[in-house]
Amino acid sequence: MKFLDEYRDADAAKRFAGAIRQAVTRPWTIMEVCGGQTHAIVKFGIDELLPAEVELVHGPGCPVCVTPLELIDKAIEIAARKGVIFCSFGDMLRVPGSKRDLLAAKACGGDVRIVYSPLDAVKIARENPTREVVFFAVGFETTAPANAMAVWQAAREGLRNFSILVSHVLVPPAMEAILSSPGNRVQGFLAAGHVCTVMGFEEYVPLAERYRVPIVVTGFEPLDILQGVLMCVRQLESGRAEVENQYTRCVRREGNETAQRLVAEVFRIVPRKWRGVGEIARSGLGLRETFAEFDAERRFGVTDYTAEESGECISGLILQGMKKPHECPAFGTRCTPEHPLGATMVSSEGACAAYYRYRR
Ligand code: SF4
């Protein structure tokens, strides 16, 4: 397949692995910050191609996994209400809240629908003027423009029955939280290419300088990841800490400025709690006051929820690169994709799900 097979070429992969082996002289720990990259690494055995000195750890790169428990509880509470049509991408439906998941709410009579775009939810609102339609707006910077567009469009049409439950998180503040934590092991980052397609990569420059870490904007295919690791290792070995772009076929330094303007018009930066990690200042997006009428939390009065995480799940440590999924005592026994204890086992981008699928 064009633009896919050439990035999975086994001979080229071996050449990159050889170049990494030649470049490395001591141990380095590198974190990828995207669940798509985590899955590619585990699925294609990229970490097993690398020399023992290079360890890849998996960061908080799956938006489903970092959505806090209380947000899931709020979604379930809203979905169960009479007259509500609750719309979501499919991967959120099986994420466990503190007592049940959205699929259970649907089984109990809630009108929960899978959509493929937030604009599908706007269409449902347009076609059902007597029902309240809510979209579960989860994601990183990558999905923020489409969610901003849905709110902007609903405002333009004067749709009074549409709202979004917002759980948007931002990648650079999470990277900074990891770098400044006392147990940090990360010495270099592979930044998520799709996030940078929207946001560009200028905001990573102060991070690289302040914490002396190389950051390489990297794509998602095996050769992208191997080249990203090689660029990162070469920087580490030569004592450089710069932002470099491996994913030049998609990412420009300034990103997509039209998308950024739309996001800035609809959303503002807020503190956000990350599941398993805790609250990180300025790490999320919330609706601006001018769009507050589209805020499902306010509309349904579900603002003050708290929930306790399962004491058994160590996904917080996994998302900070301190543990690997198979180090969790529940992995593959009490916690499986059919009966998940934590979100990292549910999502198709979760590290535990990747290890369960490819590494048991
Ligand atoms: S295996 Fe399950 S319980 Fe363990 S960290 Fe992963 S999601 Fe949590």
XYZ file of C-alpha atoms and ligand atoms in Angstrom:
368
model
C 0.000 0.000 0.000
C 1.440 3.356 -1.027
C 2.746 5.536 1.831
C 2.516 2.565 4.203
C 4.613 -0.353 2.922
C 7.688 1.823 2.417
C 7.560 2.806 6.098
C 7.451 -0.869 7.144
C 10.368 -2.108 5.061
C 12.274 -4.761 7.067
C 15.696 -4.113 5.467
C 15.464 -0.378 6.112
C 14.397 -1.138 9.713
C 17.506 -3.295 10.199
C 19.690 -0.499 8.820
C 18.179 2.009 11.279
C 18.623 -0.459 14.154
C 22.277 -0.911 13.102
C 22.814 2.860 13.044
C 21.315 3.158 16.543
C 23.610 0.353 17.761
C 26.606 2.186 16.324
C 25.589 5.529 17.848
C 24.904 4.336 21.391
C 27.647 4.114 24.042
C 25.637 4.085 27.296
C 22.065 3.557 28.618
C 19.304 5.982 27.628
C 15.609 6.076 28.480
C 13.317 7.551 25.828
C 9.563 8.092 26.182
C 7.067 8.092 23.322
C 4.071 10.321 24.057
C 1.451 8.772 21.839
C -0.617 5.626 22.222
C -0.413 5.042 18.453
C 3.378 4.964 18.703
C 3.167 2.647 21.737
C 1.055 0.196 19.754
C 3.401 0.307 16.761
C 6.419 -0.282 19.047
C 4.834 -3.307 20.723
C 3.111 -4.691 17.621
C 6.198 -4.555 15.363
C 8.686 -5.428 18.125
C 10.612 -2.187 17.600
C 11.874 -2.177 21.204
C 13.267 -5.696 20.644
C 15.257 -4.470 17.634
C 17.019 -1.844 19.734
C 20.289 -2.360 21.616
C 19.883 -3.136 25.325
C 21.152 0.346 26.201
C 18.063 2.033 24.708
C 14.883 1.589 26.757
C 11.546 2.860 25.458
C 8.957 3.792 28.097
C 5.350 4.610 27.334
C 3.927 8.003 28.250
C 0.448 9.440 28.854
C -0.325 9.420 25.142
C -3.773 7.863 25.114
C -6.547 10.420 25.713
C -9.075 7.741 26.670
C -6.654 6.406 29.305
C -6.068 9.780 30.973
C -9.736 10.842 31.116
C -10.458 11.031 34.860
C -12.812 8.617 36.536
C -15.199 11.367 37.646
C -15.599 12.556 34.027
C -16.655 9.006 33.058
C -19.088 9.026 36.000
C -20.495 12.348 34.808
C -20.894 10.974 31.279
C -22.764 7.937 32.618
C -25.001 10.135 34.815
C -25.891 12.400 31.880
C -26.391 9.461 29.477
C -28.861 7.858 31.891
C -31.097 10.941 32.014
C -34.478 10.894 30.291
C -34.574 12.684 26.934
C -30.792 12.725 26.467
C -28.996 11.382 23.399
C -25.389 10.811 24.484
C -22.897 10.644 21.595
C -19.340 9.377 21.845
C -16.544 7.742 19.913
C -16.743 3.970 20.403
C -13.590 3.596 22.508
C -15.110 5.495 25.456
C -18.056 3.130 25.881
C -16.199 0.385 27.741
C -13.983 2.609 29.887
C -14.908 1.784 33.484
C -16.223 4.547 35.725
C -16.305 4.007 39.470
C -19.338 1.670 39.238
C -20.167 0.969 35.586
C -19.447 2.064 32.019
C -21.414 3.789 29.256
C -22.338 0.440 27.688
C -24.037 -0.512 30.965
C -25.901 2.815 30.902
C -27.043 1.952 27.364
C -28.112 -1.529 28.458
C -30.236 0.098 31.181
C -32.118 2.190 28.607
C -29.840 5.200 28.058
C -29.770 6.470 24.469
C -25.998 6.166 23.924
C -24.847 6.415 20.314
C -21.472 5.891 18.656
C -20.568 8.673 16.219
C -17.523 9.148 13.996
C -17.312 12.930 14.185
C -18.573 15.607 16.590
C -20.412 17.111 13.618
C -22.492 13.887 13.503
C -23.694 14.835 16.998
C -24.566 18.347 15.785
C -26.619 16.743 12.988
C -28.430 14.531 15.528
C -29.210 17.670 17.589
C -30.564 19.400 14.488
C -32.805 16.407 13.694
C -34.034 15.963 17.296
C -34.976 19.449 18.535
C -36.944 18.115 21.522
C -34.031 16.025 22.842
C -30.815 17.122 24.588
C -27.803 15.923 22.558
C -24.429 15.676 24.298
C -21.074 14.862 22.705
C -18.235 13.438 24.839
C -15.332 15.645 23.720
C -12.261 13.654 24.725
C -8.800 14.047 23.271
C -5.506 15.854 22.886
C -4.797 18.874 20.688
C -5.455 16.605 17.700
C -9.227 16.386 18.157
C -9.725 19.872 19.622
C -10.257 21.607 16.224
C -13.137 19.269 15.252
C -14.775 19.697 18.668
C -14.322 23.471 18.471
C -15.910 23.381 15.015
C -18.930 21.448 16.372
C -19.557 24.071 19.074
C -18.947 26.940 16.647
C -21.401 25.407 14.155
C -24.046 24.759 16.831
C -23.716 28.404 17.978
C -24.007 29.630 14.398
C -27.216 27.609 13.888
C -28.609 28.621 17.280
C -28.961 24.981 18.392
C -30.093 25.185 22.009
C -30.179 21.397 22.558
C -26.493 20.656 21.869
C -23.663 20.559 24.410
C -20.287 18.890 24.928
C -18.772 17.194 27.948
C -15.182 18.405 27.695
C -12.144 16.349 28.664
C -9.442 17.882 26.507
C -5.813 17.583 27.592
C -2.625 19.205 26.317
C 0.627 17.319 25.790
C 3.456 19.775 26.678
C 2.295 20.390 30.299
C 2.143 16.604 30.853
C 5.696 16.233 29.522
C 6.809 18.983 31.894
C 5.050 17.269 34.836
C 6.931 14.047 34.039
C 10.276 15.843 33.718
C 9.835 17.684 37.009
C 8.639 14.661 39.023
C 11.166 13.306 41.572
C 11.170 9.780 40.101
C 11.641 10.884 36.493
C 13.701 8.511 34.295
C 13.004 10.114 30.923
C 16.032 11.539 29.105
C 14.531 12.115 25.673
C 11.084 12.272 24.063
C 9.482 11.162 20.828
C 6.738 13.799 20.520
C 3.443 12.822 18.893
C 3.429 13.724 15.204
C -0.337 14.232 14.904
C -0.449 16.675 17.836
C 2.326 18.683 16.158
C 0.474 18.597 12.832
C -2.094 20.835 14.543
C 0.044 22.745 17.055
C 3.473 22.839 15.392
C 6.460 22.336 17.673
C 7.628 25.754 18.826
C 6.128 25.242 22.288
C 8.501 22.286 22.856
C 11.623 24.471 22.502
C 11.503 25.986 26.042
C 10.915 22.480 27.465
C 13.957 21.052 25.672
C 16.093 23.974 26.853
C 14.861 24.091 30.459
C 15.156 20.343 31.149
C 18.023 19.622 28.740
C 16.071 16.894 26.898
C 16.041 16.182 23.183
C 12.521 16.131 21.724
C 12.011 14.564 18.308
C 8.637 15.043 16.597
C 7.976 11.525 15.289
C 5.472 9.693 13.095
C 3.740 6.384 13.706
C 5.112 3.786 11.298
C 8.016 1.500 12.310
C 10.609 3.388 10.237
C 9.362 6.731 11.592
C 9.845 5.500 15.137
C 13.265 3.972 14.471
C 14.447 7.159 12.795
C 13.034 9.207 15.708
C 14.942 7.020 18.181
C 18.136 7.386 16.111
C 17.797 11.188 16.046
C 17.139 11.230 19.786
C 20.089 8.925 20.590
C 22.449 10.997 18.429
C 21.412 14.125 20.341
C 21.831 12.388 23.708
C 25.252 11.028 22.786
C 26.478 14.421 21.607
C 25.028 16.318 24.594
C 22.505 18.274 22.519
C 18.964 19.056 23.702
C 17.042 20.360 20.705
C 13.658 19.960 19.077
C 13.970 18.109 15.771
C 11.311 17.070 13.294
C 11.398 13.495 11.955
C 7.805 13.725 10.652
C 8.500 16.342 7.982
C 5.966 14.859 5.561
C 3.146 16.059 7.859
C 4.439 18.572 10.422
C 5.424 22.200 9.930
C 7.096 24.246 12.661
C 4.058 26.575 12.990
C 1.435 23.786 12.662
C -2.054 24.404 11.329
C -2.703 28.031 12.233
C -6.315 28.027 11.009
C -7.115 25.136 13.358
C -5.248 26.832 16.222
C -7.296 30.040 15.747
C -10.582 28.109 15.884
C -9.518 26.238 19.029
C -8.457 29.523 20.698
C -11.801 31.126 19.798
C -13.870 28.366 21.429
C -11.626 27.008 24.224
C -9.430 28.465 26.980
C -6.603 26.817 28.894
C -7.644 25.349 32.276
C -6.124 23.048 34.906
C -7.061 19.434 34.155
C -6.924 16.225 36.153
C -5.208 13.298 34.375
C -6.376 9.820 35.334
C -3.704 8.039 37.340
C -1.497 11.142 37.388
C -3.471 13.903 39.154
C -4.128 17.549 38.380
C -1.668 19.381 36.123
C -1.835 23.184 35.870
C -2.726 24.637 32.450
C -2.942 21.126 30.967
C -6.453 21.124 29.549
C -9.037 22.978 27.524
C -12.420 24.193 28.744
C -15.096 26.196 26.937
C -14.781 29.982 26.970
C -17.523 31.977 28.750
C -18.906 33.047 25.362
C -19.648 29.358 24.641
C -20.617 28.379 28.223
C -24.174 27.477 27.179
C -22.675 24.470 25.323
C -20.974 23.150 28.465
C -22.733 19.880 29.423
C -21.325 19.960 32.969
C -23.106 23.258 33.649
C -26.237 22.360 31.714
C -26.744 19.117 33.651
C -25.373 20.353 37.005
C -22.656 17.705 37.303
C -19.734 19.930 38.248
C -18.686 18.614 41.682
C -17.959 14.911 41.317
C -15.166 13.008 43.010
C -14.220 9.343 42.546
C -11.593 7.002 43.956
C -9.291 5.038 41.636
C -8.943 1.260 42.082
C -6.051 0.677 44.498
C -4.954 -2.271 42.367
C -4.382 -0.401 39.092
C -0.889 1.036 38.562
C -1.710 2.779 35.286
C -0.586 6.116 36.787
C 2.957 4.740 37.125
C 2.786 3.228 33.626
C 1.642 6.532 32.124
C 4.629 8.284 33.744
C 7.110 5.730 32.391
C 7.938 4.305 35.819
C 6.466 0.806 35.266
C 5.591 -1.445 32.337
C 2.158 -3.149 32.021
C 3.459 -6.680 32.737
C 4.759 -5.408 36.107
C 1.138 -4.934 37.251
C 0.040 -7.947 39.371
C -3.435 -7.842 37.804
C -2.168 -7.825 34.181
C -3.750 -10.630 32.150
C -5.371 -12.209 35.208
C -7.825 -9.988 37.060
C -7.455 -7.306 34.373
C -8.112 -8.201 30.726
C -9.714 -6.322 27.802
C -12.968 -8.219 28.548
C -12.849 -7.267 32.257
C -10.651 -4.168 32.506
C -9.732 -2.647 35.864
C -8.176 0.448 34.311
C -8.516 2.558 31.208
C -5.097 1.562 29.809
C -6.507 -1.950 29.294
C -9.625 -0.717 27.476
C -8.530 1.752 24.891
C -7.126 0.548 21.594
C -4.260 3.006 22.276
C -3.664 1.911 25.890
C -0.274 0.446 26.828
C -1.799 -2.435 28.836
C -4.054 -3.364 25.904
C -1.020 -3.345 23.562
C 0.998 -5.629 25.841
C -2.003 -7.921 26.330
C -2.554 -8.211 22.587
C 1.035 -8.602 21.422
C 3.211 -9.572 24.402
C 1.424 -12.065 26.633
S -3.117 -4.232 33.769
Fe -5.113 -3.353 34.332
S -4.980 -2.979 36.530
Fe -2.883 -3.227 35.754
S -2.200 -1.144 35.265
Fe -3.033 -2.021 33.377
S -5.200 -1.323 33.398
Fe -4.425 -1.058 35.497
